Every structure is written in structure tokens, then in C-alpha cells.
mmCIF file of C-alpha atoms in Angstrom:
data_model
loop_
_atom_site.group_PDB
_atom_site.id
_atom_site.type_symbol
_atom_site.label_atom_id
_atom_site.label_comp_id
_atom_site.label_asym_id
_atom_site.label_seq_id
_atom_site.Cartn_x
_atom_site.Cartn_y
_atom_site.Cartn_z
ATOM 1 C CA MET A 210 33.282 152.861 -85.003
ATOM 2 C CA SER A 211 32.320 156.242 -84.860
ATOM 3 C CA THR A 212 33.190 158.322 -81.519
ATOM 4 C CA THR A 213 30.142 161.556 -80.202
ATOM 5 C CA LEU A 214 30.480 164.331 -82.906
ATOM 6 C CA ALA A 215 29.015 167.375 -82.616
ATOM 7 C CA PRO A 216 25.276 167.470 -84.849
ATOM 8 C CA ALA A 217 26.564 169.675 -88.145
ATOM 9 C CA ALA A 218 29.878 167.376 -87.830
ATOM 10 C CA ALA A 219 28.202 163.640 -87.394
ATOM 11 C CA LEU A 220 26.488 164.653 -90.745
ATOM 12 C CA ARG A 221 28.895 165.675 -92.218
ATOM 13 C CA ARG A 222 30.856 162.227 -92.034
ATOM 14 C CA ILE A 223 27.271 161.221 -92.909
ATOM 15 C CA ALA A 224 27.448 162.754 -96.126
ATOM 16 C CA PHE A 225 31.526 161.639 -96.740
ATOM 17 C CA LEU A 226 30.593 158.086 -96.237
ATOM 18 C CA LEU A 227 27.649 158.158 -99.007
ATOM 19 C CA GLU A 228 29.537 159.945 -101.517
ATOM 20 C CA ARG A 229 32.119 157.643 -101.323
ATOM 21 C CA ALA A 230 29.496 154.981 -101.577
ATOM 22 C CA ARG A 231 28.450 156.265 -104.589
ATOM 23 C CA GLU A 232 25.218 157.211 -103.270
ATOM 24 C CA PRO A 233 23.036 159.318 -105.451
ATOM 25 C CA SER A 234 24.038 163.663 -104.647
ATOM 26 C CA TYR A 235 20.568 164.353 -103.760
ATOM 27 C CA ARG A 236 20.863 161.933 -100.773
ATOM 28 C CA VAL A 237 24.683 163.436 -100.127
ATOM 29 C CA GLN A 238 23.463 167.033 -101.108
ATOM 30 C CA ALA A 239 20.734 166.485 -97.873
ATOM 31 C CA PHE A 240 22.590 165.557 -95.412
ATOM 32 C CA ARG A 241 25.638 168.514 -96.258
ATOM 33 C CA THR A 242 22.380 170.840 -96.617
ATOM 34 C CA ALA A 243 21.574 170.452 -92.731
ATOM 35 C CA ALA A 244 24.765 170.668 -91.728
ATOM 36 C CA ALA A 245 25.124 174.039 -93.594
ATOM 37 C CA VAL A 246 21.865 175.040 -91.241
ATOM 38 C CA VAL A 247 23.071 173.351 -87.814
ATOM 39 C CA ASP A 248 25.990 174.894 -88.172
ATOM 40 C CA GLY A 249 24.128 178.642 -88.665
ATOM 41 C CA LEU A 250 22.340 178.023 -84.770
ATOM 42 C CA GLY A 251 24.037 178.886 -82.018
ATOM 43 C CA GLU A 252 24.343 176.216 -79.436
ATOM 44 C CA ASP A 253 20.594 178.557 -77.161
ATOM 45 C CA GLN A 254 18.896 177.924 -80.663
ATOM 46 C CA LEU A 255 19.692 174.359 -81.332
ATOM 47 C CA ASP A 256 18.604 173.143 -77.630
ATOM 48 C CA LEU A 257 15.538 175.090 -78.062
ATOM 49 C CA LYS A 258 14.387 173.601 -81.752
ATOM 50 C CA ILE A 259 15.204 170.086 -80.306
ATOM 51 C CA ARG A 260 13.013 170.987 -76.885
ATOM 52 C CA THR A 261 10.309 172.418 -79.061
ATOM 53 C CA ASN A 262 10.581 169.219 -81.815
ATOM 54 C CA THR A 263 10.447 172.252 -83.944
ATOM 55 C CA LEU A 264 14.343 171.594 -86.141
ATOM 56 C CA LYS A 265 12.333 169.765 -88.691
ATOM 57 C CA ASP A 266 10.652 173.999 -89.734
ATOM 58 C CA LEU A 267 13.674 174.726 -90.040
ATOM 59 C CA LYS A 268 14.705 174.524 -94.401
ATOM 60 C CA GLY A 269 17.264 172.530 -95.636
ATOM 61 C CA VAL A 270 15.739 169.264 -92.124
ATOM 62 C CA GLY A 271 13.586 166.440 -93.114
ATOM 63 C CA PRO A 272 13.165 163.776 -90.095
ATOM 64 C CA LYS A 273 16.062 161.663 -91.471
ATOM 65 C CA THR A 274 18.425 164.688 -90.973
ATOM 66 C CA ALA A 275 16.568 165.703 -88.085
ATOM 67 C CA ALA A 276 16.551 162.591 -85.981
ATOM 68 C CA VAL A 277 21.038 162.382 -86.737
ATOM 69 C CA VAL A 278 20.949 166.469 -84.978
ATOM 70 C CA VAL A 279 18.895 165.236 -82.232
ATOM 71 C CA GLN A 280 21.276 161.956 -81.369
ATOM 72 C CA ALA A 281 24.309 163.389 -82.095
ATOM 73 C CA HIS A 282 23.036 165.692 -79.724
ATOM 74 C CA ARG A 283 22.794 164.008 -77.040
ATOM 75 C CA GLY A 284 26.131 162.848 -77.229
ATOM 76 C CA GLU A 285 24.718 159.532 -78.728
ATOM 77 C CA VAL A 286 26.190 157.829 -81.518
ATOM 78 C CA PRO A 287 23.347 158.695 -84.373
ATOM 79 C CA GLU A 288 21.766 155.091 -85.276
ATOM 80 C CA TYR A 289 21.611 156.454 -89.206
ATOM 81 C CA LEU A 290 25.726 157.033 -88.644
ATOM 82 C CA ALA A 291 26.097 153.925 -86.661
ATOM 83 C CA LYS A 292 24.885 151.768 -89.654
ATOM 84 C CA LEU A 293 26.073 153.337 -92.287
ATOM 85 C CA GLU A 294 29.377 152.849 -90.590
ATOM 86 C CA GLN A 295 28.978 148.586 -89.845
ATOM 87 C CA ASP A 296 27.825 148.762 -94.127
ATOM 88 C CA LEU A 297 30.234 150.664 -95.466
ATOM 89 C CA ALA A 298 33.055 150.143 -93.225
ATOM 90 C CA GLU A 299 35.862 149.666 -95.313
ATOM 91 C CA LEU A 300 35.289 153.449 -95.715
ATOM 92 C CA VAL A 301 35.908 154.901 -91.801
ATOM 93 C CA PRO A 302 39.524 154.900 -91.860
ATOM 94 C CA MET A 303 39.768 158.005 -94.790
ATOM 95 C CA ALA A 304 36.213 159.178 -92.767
ATOM 96 C CA ASP A 305 38.656 159.519 -90.684
ATOM 97 C CA ASP A 306 41.632 161.018 -92.067
ATOM 98 C CA VAL A 307 39.519 163.442 -93.747
ATOM 99 C CA ALA A 308 37.959 164.453 -89.868
ATOM 100 C CA GLU A 309 41.392 165.506 -88.263
ATOM 101 C CA PHE A 310 43.216 166.675 -91.466
ATOM 102 C CA ARG A 311 39.896 169.136 -91.487
ATOM 103 C CA ALA A 312 40.052 170.331 -87.624
ATOM 104 C CA ALA A 313 43.140 171.254 -88.472
ATOM 105 C CA LEU A 314 42.551 174.001 -91.236
ATOM 106 C CA ARG A 315 42.005 176.897 -89.035
ATOM 107 C CA GLY A 316 40.746 179.282 -92.517
ATOM 108 C CA ASP A 317 39.898 179.676 -95.807
ATOM 109 C CA LEU A 318 42.289 182.044 -98.080
ATOM 110 C CA HIS A 319 39.739 182.207 -101.415
ATOM 111 C CA LEU A 320 36.075 183.673 -101.033
ATOM 112 C CA HIS A 321 34.120 185.770 -102.209
ATOM 113 C CA SER A 322 31.397 188.376 -101.270
ATOM 114 C CA ASP A 323 28.514 190.545 -103.100
ATOM 115 C CA TRP A 324 31.008 193.033 -103.803
ATOM 116 C CA SER A 325 32.166 191.024 -106.822
ATOM 117 C CA ASP A 326 30.084 187.938 -107.547
ATOM 118 C CA GLY A 327 29.747 186.444 -104.253
ATOM 119 C CA GLY A 328 25.549 186.468 -103.017
ATOM 120 C CA SER A 329 26.235 187.291 -99.578
ATOM 121 C CA PRO A 330 27.272 190.367 -97.349
ATOM 122 C CA ILE A 331 31.114 189.527 -95.844
ATOM 123 C CA ARG A 332 29.467 189.892 -92.786
ATOM 124 C CA GLU A 333 27.009 186.560 -93.107
ATOM 125 C CA MET A 334 30.025 184.810 -94.938
ATOM 126 C CA ALA A 335 32.251 185.828 -91.624
ATOM 127 C CA GLU A 336 29.387 184.186 -89.204
ATOM 128 C CA ALA A 337 29.405 181.230 -91.366
ATOM 129 C CA ALA A 338 33.210 180.883 -91.588
ATOM 130 C CA MET A 339 33.121 181.082 -88.174
ATOM 131 C CA ALA A 340 29.876 178.766 -87.411
ATOM 132 C CA LEU A 341 32.559 176.303 -88.885
ATOM 133 C CA GLY A 342 35.203 176.705 -86.459
ATOM 134 C CA HIS A 343 37.189 178.950 -88.810
ATOM 135 C CA GLU A 344 39.674 181.553 -86.754
ATOM 136 C CA TYR A 345 39.473 183.590 -89.857
ATOM 137 C CA MET A 346 38.414 183.864 -93.609
ATOM 138 C CA ALA A 347 40.779 186.298 -96.222
ATOM 139 C CA LEU A 348 37.864 187.807 -98.493
ATOM 140 C CA THR A 349 38.929 187.365 -101.986
ATOM 141 C CA ASP A 350 36.569 189.226 -104.099
ATOM 142 C CA HIS A 351 37.617 189.831 -108.495
ATOM 143 C CA SER A 352 40.106 192.758 -109.327
ATOM 144 C CA PRO A 353 38.689 195.040 -111.990
ATOM 145 C CA ARG A 354 39.614 193.318 -115.588
ATOM 146 C CA LEU A 355 36.716 190.585 -114.501
ATOM 147 C CA THR A 356 33.768 192.896 -115.314
ATOM 148 C CA VAL A 357 31.668 189.837 -115.498
ATOM 149 C CA ALA A 358 32.585 189.338 -112.112
ATOM 150 C CA ASN A 359 31.682 192.975 -110.831
ATOM 151 C CA GLY A 360 35.448 193.433 -110.439
ATOM 152 C CA LEU A 361 36.087 195.987 -107.490
ATOM 153 C CA SER A 362 37.893 198.755 -108.753
ATOM 154 C CA PRO A 363 40.596 200.472 -106.494
ATOM 155 C CA GLU A 364 38.327 203.312 -105.855
ATOM 156 C CA ARG A 365 35.976 200.316 -104.320
ATOM 157 C CA LEU A 366 38.693 197.766 -103.070
ATOM 158 C CA GLU A 367 39.607 201.236 -101.161
ATOM 159 C CA LYS A 368 36.151 201.396 -99.263
ATOM 160 C CA GLN A 369 35.847 197.688 -98.627
ATOM 161 C CA LEU A 370 39.481 198.351 -96.698
ATOM 162 C CA ASP A 371 37.217 199.922 -94.210
ATOM 163 C CA VAL A 372 34.192 198.032 -93.689
ATOM 164 C CA VAL A 373 36.741 195.313 -93.366
ATOM 165 C CA ALA A 374 38.548 196.930 -90.865
ATOM 166 C CA ALA A 375 34.803 198.066 -88.806
ATOM 167 C CA LEU A 376 33.859 194.483 -88.766
ATOM 168 C CA ASN A 377 37.148 193.135 -87.500
ATOM 169 C CA GLU A 378 36.788 194.892 -84.440
ATOM 170 C CA GLU A 379 33.140 193.877 -84.278
ATOM 171 C CA LEU A 380 33.351 190.386 -84.891
ATOM 172 C CA SER A 381 37.342 190.127 -83.044
ATOM 173 C CA PRO A 382 39.191 187.451 -82.144
ATOM 174 C CA PHE A 383 37.565 186.199 -85.306
ATOM 175 C CA ARG A 384 40.142 187.920 -88.923
ATOM 176 C CA ILE A 385 38.727 188.927 -92.384
ATOM 177 C CA LEU A 386 41.900 189.284 -94.117
ATOM 178 C CA THR A 387 41.876 192.082 -96.640
ATOM 179 C CA GLY A 388 42.763 190.135 -99.969
ATOM 180 C CA ILE A 389 41.917 189.830 -103.405
ATOM 181 C CA GLU A 390 41.225 187.588 -106.240
ATOM 182 C CA CYS A 391 43.753 189.177 -108.651
ATOM 183 C CA ASP A 392 43.197 188.198 -112.567
ATOM 184 C CA ILE A 393 46.755 186.924 -113.926
ATOM 185 C CA ASN A 394 47.376 189.478 -117.314
ATOM 186 C CA VAL A 395 48.582 187.810 -120.786
ATOM 187 C CA ASP A 396 52.004 189.696 -120.199
ATOM 188 C CA GLY A 397 51.842 188.036 -116.403
ATOM 189 C CA SER A 398 51.471 191.290 -114.059
ATOM 190 C CA LEU A 399 48.477 191.833 -111.279
ATOM 191 C CA ASP A 400 45.556 193.614 -112.102
ATOM 192 C CA GLN A 401 45.569 195.588 -109.294
ATOM 193 C CA THR A 402 47.466 198.369 -108.231
ATOM 194 C CA ASP A 403 51.244 197.376 -106.545
ATOM 195 C CA GLU A 404 50.017 200.134 -103.627
ATOM 196 C CA LEU A 405 46.942 198.289 -102.818
ATOM 197 C CA LEU A 406 48.575 194.695 -103.797
ATOM 198 C CA GLY A 407 51.200 195.420 -101.084
ATOM 199 C CA ARG A 408 48.349 196.695 -97.995
ATOM 200 C CA LEU A 409 46.804 193.879 -98.285
ATOM 201 C CA ASP A 410 46.647 190.548 -96.054
ATOM 202 C CA VAL A 411 46.260 187.991 -99.236
ATOM 203 C CA VAL A 412 46.672 188.004 -102.737
ATOM 204 C CA VAL A 413 45.351 185.119 -105.339
ATOM 205 C CA ALA A 414 46.814 185.029 -108.595
ATOM 206 C CA SER A 415 44.128 182.826 -110.932
ATOM 207 C CA VAL A 416 44.040 183.260 -114.730
ATOM 208 C CA HIS A 417 40.353 183.612 -115.921
ATOM 209 C CA SER A 418 40.351 185.062 -119.604
ATOM 210 C CA ASP A 419 43.111 183.417 -122.830
ATOM 211 C CA LEU A 420 42.630 179.711 -121.020
ATOM 212 C CA ARG A 421 42.832 178.458 -124.816
ATOM 213 C CA ALA A 422 46.498 179.832 -125.076
ATOM 214 C CA ASP A 423 50.090 177.540 -125.565
ATOM 215 C CA ALA A 424 52.048 175.778 -123.035
ATOM 216 C CA LYS A 425 54.556 178.151 -123.646
ATOM 217 C CA ALA A 426 53.242 181.602 -123.554
ATOM 218 C CA MET A 427 50.370 179.692 -120.968
ATOM 219 C CA THR A 428 53.319 179.009 -118.659
ATOM 220 C CA ALA A 429 55.582 182.731 -119.135
ATOM 221 C CA ARG A 430 52.161 184.092 -117.765
ATOM 222 C CA MET A 431 52.005 182.150 -115.053
ATOM 223 C CA LEU A 432 56.273 181.652 -114.217
ATOM 224 C CA THR A 433 55.659 185.420 -113.799
ATOM 225 C CA ALA A 434 52.793 186.199 -111.543
ATOM 226 C CA VAL A 435 54.087 183.342 -108.894
ATOM 227 C CA ALA A 436 57.317 185.567 -109.219
ATOM 228 C CA ASN A 437 55.868 188.534 -108.366
ATOM 229 C CA PRO A 438 56.342 189.595 -104.840
ATOM 230 C CA HIS A 439 52.672 190.345 -103.708
ATOM 231 C CA THR A 440 51.554 187.019 -105.025
ATOM 232 C CA ASP A 441 49.771 184.160 -101.878
ATOM 233 C CA VAL A 442 49.023 181.454 -103.893
ATOM 234 C CA LEU A 443 48.066 179.983 -107.545
ATOM 235 C CA GLY A 444 44.557 180.054 -107.887
ATOM 236 C CA HIS A 445 42.659 177.172 -109.726
ATOM 237 C CA CYS A 446 45.977 176.377 -112.007
ATOM 238 C CA THR A 447 44.124 174.431 -115.120
ATOM 239 C CA GLY A 448 40.762 176.636 -114.661
ATOM 240 C CA ARG A 449 39.323 173.475 -115.987
ATOM 241 C CA LEU A 450 35.510 172.897 -114.954
ATOM 242 C CA VAL A 451 34.820 168.851 -114.966
ATOM 243 C CA ILE A 452 30.499 169.811 -114.600
ATOM 244 C CA GLY A 453 28.668 172.645 -115.746
ATOM 245 C CA ARG A 454 27.933 175.048 -113.642
ATOM 246 C CA ARG A 455 25.269 178.344 -113.645
ATOM 247 C CA GLN A 456 25.927 181.305 -113.421
ATOM 248 C CA ARG A 457 25.107 184.709 -112.852
ATOM 249 C CA ASN A 458 25.635 185.544 -116.608
ATOM 250 C CA GLY A 459 24.286 182.015 -117.801
ATOM 251 C CA THR A 460 25.092 178.275 -117.665
ATOM 252 C CA GLN A 461 29.338 177.387 -118.457
ATOM 253 C CA LYS A 462 29.658 174.612 -120.118
ATOM 254 C CA PRO A 463 32.633 171.746 -118.693
ATOM 255 C CA ARG A 464 36.268 172.914 -119.944
ATOM 256 C CA PRO A 465 39.531 171.399 -120.512
ATOM 257 C CA GLU A 466 42.166 172.003 -118.026
ATOM 258 C CA SER A 467 45.032 174.556 -119.556
ATOM 259 C CA ALA A 468 48.295 173.766 -120.805
ATOM 260 C CA PHE A 469 51.747 175.002 -118.903
ATOM 261 C CA ASP A 470 54.379 173.683 -118.083
ATOM 262 C CA ALA A 471 53.520 172.195 -114.607
ATOM 263 C CA GLU A 472 56.997 170.906 -113.464
ATOM 264 C CA ALA A 473 58.701 174.866 -113.957
ATOM 265 C CA VAL A 474 54.732 176.311 -112.754
ATOM 266 C CA PHE A 475 55.651 174.623 -109.243
ATOM 267 C CA SER A 476 59.225 175.085 -109.001
ATOM 268 C CA ALA A 477 58.122 178.378 -109.098
ATOM 269 C CA CYS A 478 55.883 178.508 -106.673
ATOM 270 C CA VAL A 479 58.477 176.934 -104.307
ATOM 271 C CA GLU A 480 61.528 179.357 -105.175
ATOM 272 C CA PHE A 481 58.587 182.059 -104.541
ATOM 273 C CA GLY A 482 57.062 181.082 -102.012
ATOM 274 C CA THR A 483 53.883 180.323 -103.345
ATOM 275 C CA ALA A 484 51.265 178.548 -102.355
ATOM 276 C CA VAL A 485 49.506 176.457 -104.709
ATOM 277 C CA GLU A 486 45.466 176.280 -104.400
ATOM 278 C CA ILE A 487 43.585 173.042 -103.760
ATOM 279 C CA ASN A 488 40.159 174.254 -104.915
ATOM 280 C CA SER A 489 37.692 172.790 -102.953
ATOM 281 C CA ARG A 490 34.902 173.516 -105.683
ATOM 282 C CA PRO A 491 33.219 170.603 -106.592
ATOM 283 C CA GLU A 492 33.405 171.562 -110.695
ATOM 284 C CA ARG A 493 36.611 172.600 -109.699
ATOM 285 C CA LEU A 494 38.765 170.707 -108.109
ATOM 286 C CA ASP A 495 42.041 171.536 -109.586
ATOM 287 C CA PRO A 496 44.483 170.642 -109.929
ATOM 288 C CA PRO A 497 43.499 166.892 -110.864
ATOM 289 C CA ARG A 498 45.153 164.024 -108.779
ATOM 290 C CA ARG A 499 48.083 163.565 -111.261
ATOM 291 C CA LEU A 500 49.267 167.838 -110.723
ATOM 292 C CA LEU A 501 48.298 167.607 -107.287
ATOM 293 C CA THR A 502 51.188 164.900 -106.902
ATOM 294 C CA LEU A 503 53.484 165.983 -109.159
ATOM 295 C CA ALA A 504 53.595 169.329 -106.712
ATOM 296 C CA VAL A 505 54.109 167.714 -104.018
ATOM 297 C CA GLU A 506 57.225 165.719 -104.888
ATOM 298 C CA LEU A 507 58.412 169.006 -105.908
ATOM 299 C CA GLY A 508 58.009 170.217 -102.531
ATOM 300 C CA CYS A 509 55.398 173.226 -102.919
ATOM 301 C CA GLU A 510 53.211 174.315 -99.929
ATOM 302 C CA PHE A 511 49.316 174.712 -100.210
ATOM 303 C CA ALA A 512 46.464 176.225 -99.513
ATOM 304 C CA ILE A 513 43.346 174.311 -98.926
ATOM 305 C CA ASP A 514 40.635 176.647 -100.209
ATOM 306 C CA THR A 515 36.813 176.783 -101.367
ATOM 307 C CA ASP A 516 36.520 180.031 -103.987
ATOM 308 C CA ALA A 517 32.893 179.789 -102.008
ATOM 309 C CA HIS A 518 30.138 181.679 -103.538
ATOM 310 C CA ALA A 519 27.938 181.542 -100.713
ATOM 311 C CA PRO A 520 27.936 180.581 -97.104
ATOM 312 C CA GLY A 521 26.698 176.934 -97.677
ATOM 313 C CA GLN A 522 30.039 176.389 -99.968
ATOM 314 C CA LEU A 523 32.367 177.457 -97.265
ATOM 315 C CA ASP A 524 32.170 173.546 -96.393
ATOM 316 C CA TRP A 525 33.464 172.801 -99.791
ATOM 317 C CA GLN A 526 36.991 172.335 -97.847
ATOM 318 C CA TYR A 527 36.025 168.365 -97.189
ATOM 319 C CA ASN A 528 36.481 168.585 -100.579
ATOM 320 C CA GLY A 529 39.605 169.706 -100.826
ATOM 321 C CA VAL A 530 41.098 167.864 -97.530
ATOM 322 C CA GLU A 531 40.068 165.042 -99.317
ATOM 323 C CA ARG A 532 42.294 164.967 -102.446
ATOM 324 C CA ALA A 533 44.917 166.457 -100.825
ATOM 325 C CA ILE A 534 45.045 163.204 -98.792
ATOM 326 C CA GLU A 535 45.014 161.263 -101.391
ATOM 327 C CA CYS A 536 48.172 162.508 -103.227
ATOM 328 C CA GLY A 537 49.766 162.946 -99.656
ATOM 329 C CA VAL A 538 49.800 166.557 -99.059
ATOM 330 C CA GLU A 539 51.191 166.636 -95.532
ATOM 331 C CA PRO A 540 48.929 169.026 -92.528
ATOM 332 C CA ASP A 541 52.109 171.273 -92.649
ATOM 333 C CA ARG A 542 52.733 171.425 -95.973
ATOM 334 C CA VAL A 543 49.446 173.622 -95.688
ATOM 335 C CA ILE A 544 49.033 177.633 -95.124
ATOM 336 C CA ASN A 545 46.077 177.917 -93.709
ATOM 337 C CA THR A 546 46.655 174.799 -90.736
ATOM 338 C CA ARG A 547 49.059 177.790 -89.598
ATOM 339 C CA SER A 548 48.116 180.412 -87.231
ATOM 340 C CA VAL A 549 47.293 184.108 -88.168
ATOM 341 C CA ASP A 550 50.133 185.856 -86.809
ATOM 342 C CA SER A 551 52.437 183.171 -88.062
ATOM 343 C CA LEU A 552 49.874 182.986 -91.759
ATOM 344 C CA LEU A 553 50.977 187.118 -91.979
ATOM 345 C CA GLY A 554 54.657 186.932 -90.491
#
């Protein structure tokens, strides 16, 4: 049975158990949404909402989720959670493992703001990350080639660096790491100037074009990018979409994985110190389990990232953590379990 949990943690635990039990997605999402809402409240605000019985006035909090919040806030195990753990006892050990692993993550190394194709300002993303207990986040808006995602020109990236510096002064000790999700060009080069890439804390290199190239060409492209000294993380390596998704510019259908020599690419990641991203977006969940297991066997390091485009999506790290556990990834091989000094050192 669960020990006492903070309200948001209790809500997430319920969501996890419901999801593993194959409950309808709307039920799972209701608890995740409520958790994100509660995360956005300060302790005094939450206490006031509970004392004045106005929790349900918050968008995304209903009678069931409000009851969980109130009981957890009192230091009790919520009745809903206790019954769920009793009914789904076989799932509780996995829930414990996921919660422990997630608690070890100190930040998120791949997320977007409204400077590119995200929907929220940098400050809102940072405040959401802080509410989740993160010590840092890497702001990785898109590079210029991805015009459909409002990619940042060198000039706009320069301006963003100034904005981040000012926010870091205000939000300290929380740290916004400067970064970019940089397109891997067809020839394997990175879509930004070397000078600017050298100034950034985190470079996530990802393929976004010519995804149906033959395996030989895609492998060469990825090997060149992984060997680039600026590349820190190889983003969503197969480019797959397991479910369709809506975007600003229309709807994308599901798409298969790109073909490439995964053993060669992951071996290069080990050689050049490039982390393999475990992308937590529910429509990506990339790499697939068989490739993630291969990366583990070859000795790769990893970054468990959300690729978030909105504050509530920062909670998606649980998806990546679950897959990491299933595939044998140890926390000490995940670079965002490290302190910011160790990460950048």
C-alpha cells in the first residue's frame, strides 16, 4: 500500500495505475490534468482552496480528483488510491519503481516555448518545471530550417539567450539551460552556426526531414551528427509517430520508423558521448522498446525528455521513465539525474 503522498503525486500514481489497467484514456487524463493544476498552486493557495471548499472551481479539478487532493493534503492515503492499490496489487511494485526513478530526475533536456512551435512563454514553462520539482530545464526551440515550427534564426536565438539570462537571474537557483533542437541536415551537418552552437548548454540533434530515406543514407546522416562535438543528445531517433496528432499547421498521420543501422548509431553515441533520448511524448515513445534495449546493451547513456510544447506536458516524463525501467535503464545512465554542474562539467 502507498505511504502518504503529496496531492499531485497521489493523482499521478492513480493515473499510472489506471493506465496500466487499460482504463479509458479520458479517466487517466482527468487525474493527470488535475495533478498539473495542483502543481501550479503554491502551498498557501492550495490550503486556501481546500479551506474555502473551492477546489472544484479550478478548471481540470472535479469531485473525484478534489477528494484525492483534500485527503492527501491531510496526510492521509486517499480512499480512491487505497482501493485502486488493493484491486491492482500486482501493479503497485511497478508504480513504486516509476515514482522512485522519476524522483531521481533533476530536469528536462528537451522542451519548446512560444519562440518556436510551443504554446507558452519561456517563464511559464520554467514555472511549471519548478512546480514539478525540477532544478533545471533545457530550452530547446527549433533551428531555422524547420520553418513550419517557426525555427529560430541566428538573430532570434541571440535574442533568446539574452531573455534566458535575465530570467535566470530572477528564477535562481532554478536554471534555464540554453539550448536548441537542431535539425540534422541531409549531409549530417547541424542546422545552426558553430559559433552559436558552441555557446549553448544543450544541443539536441534530431532528424525532421527525408524520414523515408534508405537505411544507408540515414545511417550516414545520423553518424555524422552524433560525431559532431556540439551534439549532446540524439533526439527521437526513429522519427516514428505511433498515433496521429494535431498541430498548428494541420493533422499528422501515424508514420513508421525511419530505417537505419541502430547498432552502428548507438555504438557511435557511446564513442562520442552522445546521449540517446527517451522521448516521452505519447505519440512518439521513441525509441521503441527493442531499440531501447539494444542501446542499453551497447552501453549508451540516456536523456529522459518530454519534448513538451505546453506546461502540462512536462508531466509526461513518467512515460519515459516507465519505458526505461521496462528496458533495463539504470538511473545512473540517465544524464538528467545529474546536478547541473555535473551535467555541464
